XYZ file of C-alpha atoms in Angstrom:
259
model
C 19.356 102.932 -13.868
C 19.810 99.605 -14.919
C 17.210 98.581 -12.027
C 14.463 95.884 -12.952
C 10.892 97.324 -13.144
C 9.129 96.668 -9.536
C 5.609 97.181 -8.223
C 4.244 100.688 -7.544
C 6.182 102.391 -4.520
C 4.196 105.307 -2.497
C 7.829 107.229 -1.494
C 10.114 108.570 -3.873
C 14.274 107.275 -4.056
C 15.525 104.238 -3.695
C 14.987 101.044 -1.794
C 17.221 99.641 -0.018
C 18.240 97.133 -1.755
C 18.395 98.969 -4.635
C 21.194 101.186 -3.555
C 22.904 98.022 -2.573
C 22.630 95.992 -6.377
C 23.508 99.315 -7.983
C 27.200 99.302 -5.621
C 27.417 95.727 -5.549
C 27.116 94.802 -2.146
C 24.389 92.961 -0.130
C 21.707 94.449 1.474
C 22.729 92.904 4.504
C 26.079 95.472 4.552
C 24.446 98.008 3.062
C 21.897 97.777 5.793
C 24.736 97.565 8.574
C 26.257 100.494 6.921
C 23.255 102.441 6.978
C 22.400 101.856 10.834
C 26.476 102.450 11.455
C 27.067 98.766 12.892
C 29.855 98.253 10.098
C 32.589 101.077 10.296
C 35.387 99.711 8.297
C 33.968 99.734 4.931
C 37.026 99.547 2.250
C 37.196 102.432 -0.193
C 36.269 100.148 -2.795
C 32.846 100.042 -1.698
C 32.155 103.340 -0.995
C 33.229 105.105 -4.192
C 30.521 102.110 -5.487
C 28.075 103.576 -3.049
C 28.493 107.210 -4.348
C 27.719 105.904 -8.038
C 24.931 104.339 -6.927
C 23.671 107.689 -5.209
C 25.644 109.502 -7.652
C 27.282 111.648 -5.434
C 29.256 114.363 -6.979
C 32.687 115.200 -5.839
C 32.751 117.122 -3.002
C 29.667 115.061 -1.687
C 31.737 111.817 -2.445
C 34.518 112.739 -0.398
C 32.418 113.889 2.078
C 31.041 110.227 2.221
C 34.609 109.093 2.871
C 35.788 111.550 5.318
C 32.127 110.764 7.698
C 33.166 107.220 7.113
C 37.247 107.957 8.752
C 35.745 109.387 11.400
C 33.481 106.768 12.693
C 36.077 104.460 12.052
C 38.363 106.760 14.734
C 35.866 107.318 17.038
C 36.476 106.644 20.570
C 40.499 106.262 19.821
C 41.255 110.015 20.522
C 40.654 111.990 23.565
C 37.889 113.915 22.086
C 37.873 117.706 21.914
C 41.847 118.772 21.869
C 43.345 122.056 20.897
C 45.283 121.082 19.047
C 48.287 123.164 17.456
C 47.889 126.720 16.781
C 47.380 127.516 13.420
C 50.392 129.484 12.172
C 50.474 130.297 8.617
C 54.114 129.599 6.823
C 56.656 132.120 6.812
C 57.151 132.029 2.879
C 53.331 132.651 2.494
C 53.288 135.903 4.315
C 56.412 136.675 2.319
C 53.840 136.115 -0.865
C 51.324 138.509 0.636
C 53.451 140.812 1.359
C 55.147 141.164 -1.937
C 51.652 140.795 -4.025
C 50.634 143.814 -4.891
C 47.928 143.849 -7.792
C 46.061 140.581 -6.879
C 43.983 140.134 -3.623
C 45.131 137.138 -1.259
C 44.684 135.881 1.792
C 44.358 132.657 3.593
C 42.032 130.877 5.736
C 41.403 128.508 8.301
C 39.312 125.426 7.052
C 36.340 127.054 9.197
C 36.466 130.411 7.220
C 38.432 132.688 9.756
C 41.251 135.367 7.646
C 44.442 134.318 9.219
C 46.728 137.124 6.514
C 45.397 138.962 4.019
C 47.344 141.356 1.585
C 46.723 145.256 1.047
C 44.842 144.183 -2.158
C 42.213 141.980 -0.263
C 42.398 144.332 2.250
C 41.583 147.009 -0.412
C 38.644 145.179 -1.986
C 36.618 142.993 0.131
C 36.869 144.616 4.001
C 39.503 145.812 6.687
C 40.072 142.640 8.104
C 42.606 144.461 10.471
C 40.266 146.781 11.785
C 37.577 143.153 12.773
C 37.675 141.575 16.263
C 39.907 138.618 15.765
C 36.660 136.423 15.999
C 34.328 137.946 13.313
C 37.383 137.972 10.859
C 35.627 135.736 9.124
C 34.157 135.031 5.258
C 31.190 133.337 6.761
C 30.359 136.063 9.858
C 31.273 138.391 7.017
C 29.263 136.866 5.016
C 26.327 136.419 7.160
C 26.498 139.404 10.006
C 27.857 142.381 8.032
C 25.254 144.337 5.109
C 28.066 145.635 3.304
C 28.379 141.774 1.759
C 25.145 142.038 0.542
C 26.505 145.136 -1.373
C 29.880 143.838 -2.619
C 28.748 139.864 -3.653
C 26.584 140.445 -7.257
C 25.350 136.886 -6.440
C 25.606 137.003 -2.386
C 22.810 134.159 -2.288
C 25.864 131.638 -3.878
C 29.195 133.123 -1.461
C 27.061 133.137 1.596
C 26.163 129.543 0.872
C 29.210 128.353 -0.370
C 30.395 129.728 3.131
C 28.359 127.926 5.104
C 28.653 124.741 3.338
C 32.698 124.850 3.041
C 32.370 125.723 7.181
C 30.172 122.077 7.422
C 32.701 120.716 5.555
C 35.702 121.480 8.038
C 33.124 119.855 11.156
C 32.497 116.979 9.116
C 36.530 116.595 9.520
C 36.570 117.964 13.074
C 33.417 117.464 14.751
C 34.577 118.678 17.978
C 36.749 121.677 17.365
C 35.312 124.281 19.569
C 36.084 127.637 17.533
C 33.646 126.221 14.373
C 30.838 125.023 16.771
C 31.343 127.718 18.502
C 31.244 129.844 14.673
C 27.736 127.752 14.224
C 25.598 128.702 16.730
C 26.192 131.908 17.104
C 25.674 133.029 13.294
C 22.555 130.067 13.542
C 21.441 132.632 16.168
C 21.679 135.888 14.311
C 20.858 134.711 10.979
C 17.552 132.996 9.696
C 19.285 132.116 6.369
C 22.067 131.040 8.262
C 20.285 128.351 9.670
C 18.606 127.092 6.494
C 21.954 126.819 4.734
C 23.381 124.697 7.302
C 19.983 122.756 7.223
C 21.085 122.052 3.552
C 23.598 119.549 4.848
C 25.307 120.789 1.576
C 29.357 120.588 1.785
C 32.026 122.020 -0.472
C 35.380 121.591 -1.299
C 38.164 124.488 -2.293
C 37.849 124.598 -6.264
C 38.310 127.423 -8.590
C 35.271 129.921 -10.481
C 34.674 133.602 -10.099
C 32.904 136.094 -8.236
C 31.420 139.590 -9.573
C 31.184 142.318 -7.546
C 29.958 145.616 -7.261
C 32.498 147.741 -5.405
C 31.830 151.200 -4.629
C 34.795 152.592 -5.731
C 35.780 150.689 -8.911
C 31.656 149.609 -9.359
C 31.368 146.145 -11.563
C 34.440 143.369 -11.291
C 34.701 140.169 -12.157
C 37.088 138.930 -11.026
C 38.919 134.479 -11.188
C 39.957 133.117 -7.457
C 42.447 129.657 -7.118
C 42.109 128.039 -4.003
C 45.278 126.254 -2.923
C 45.921 123.871 0.398
C 49.030 124.686 1.899
C 50.899 122.066 2.890
C 51.342 121.121 6.425
C 48.031 118.678 8.400
C 45.831 121.895 9.327
C 44.599 122.611 5.875
C 45.239 125.627 5.539
C 44.060 127.964 2.201
C 45.755 130.915 0.269
C 42.882 131.889 -1.999
C 44.337 134.204 -5.104
C 42.021 136.330 -7.227
C 42.867 137.325 -10.295
C 41.398 138.835 -13.907
C 42.677 138.602 -17.684
C 45.361 141.320 -17.706
C 43.042 143.808 -20.348
C 40.036 143.674 -18.544
C 38.604 146.695 -16.837
C 38.652 144.874 -13.422
C 42.162 144.226 -13.851
C 42.829 147.761 -14.260
C 41.176 148.231 -11.054
C 42.895 146.246 -9.115
C 46.574 147.495 -10.907
C 45.767 151.130 -10.478
C 44.287 150.598 -6.696
C 41.141 152.007 -7.463
C 39.294 149.020 -5.724
C 39.667 150.449 -2.398
C 37.142 149.302 0.462
C 34.276 151.785 1.523
C 35.629 154.634 4.338
């Protein structure tokens, strides 16, 4: 890592002085940052620290977000309810007219706010769920069907837990998010363990393998689009190559939900 050799140490990991050296800052300044006594580091300092600590893109973004939150602490009135979440009319229109690809809109804390029929057929009948339980993290950890549906259930579940932690890093006083975390932690030891990972994840792309009760094994690509506006809503669209069995199952409506 570009550091000179030193004597044997009792604990693994980098010393403060080593992190500071790699980041190009003084050990004293790094100590003040670590202890919360320096709340306004520049973006360049944060990027240097992220590189020194070998943070990935999500963790780097999380570091910037945490620092911004600390710098603003005490400036606002605390737990404001904020504006109600509203899905843009154009996005609702897109959902109504998209018939093959499953698509839905989620809030930062994973609440499903709107969806098309294809998503309901593929995943679950969101309309049949109570509003507090119309949530991807809740579905993953509290609905046994999710374990049957997702081939790599653990990765899907943990991904939702880490996205939830990322949302609460941006808005730690949010009532809905904190209540959801408390309920899931009390209900699921697996969620509690994932939450204690302290991992975060941002929006992105990838694929999911599903064992659908009617359509069988499906492999779908997903893309997350962050909608314009301050509420950080996300449109998730799942697709498959047109020549694949997964596409044919979606096109013919074979992927109909249980029950």
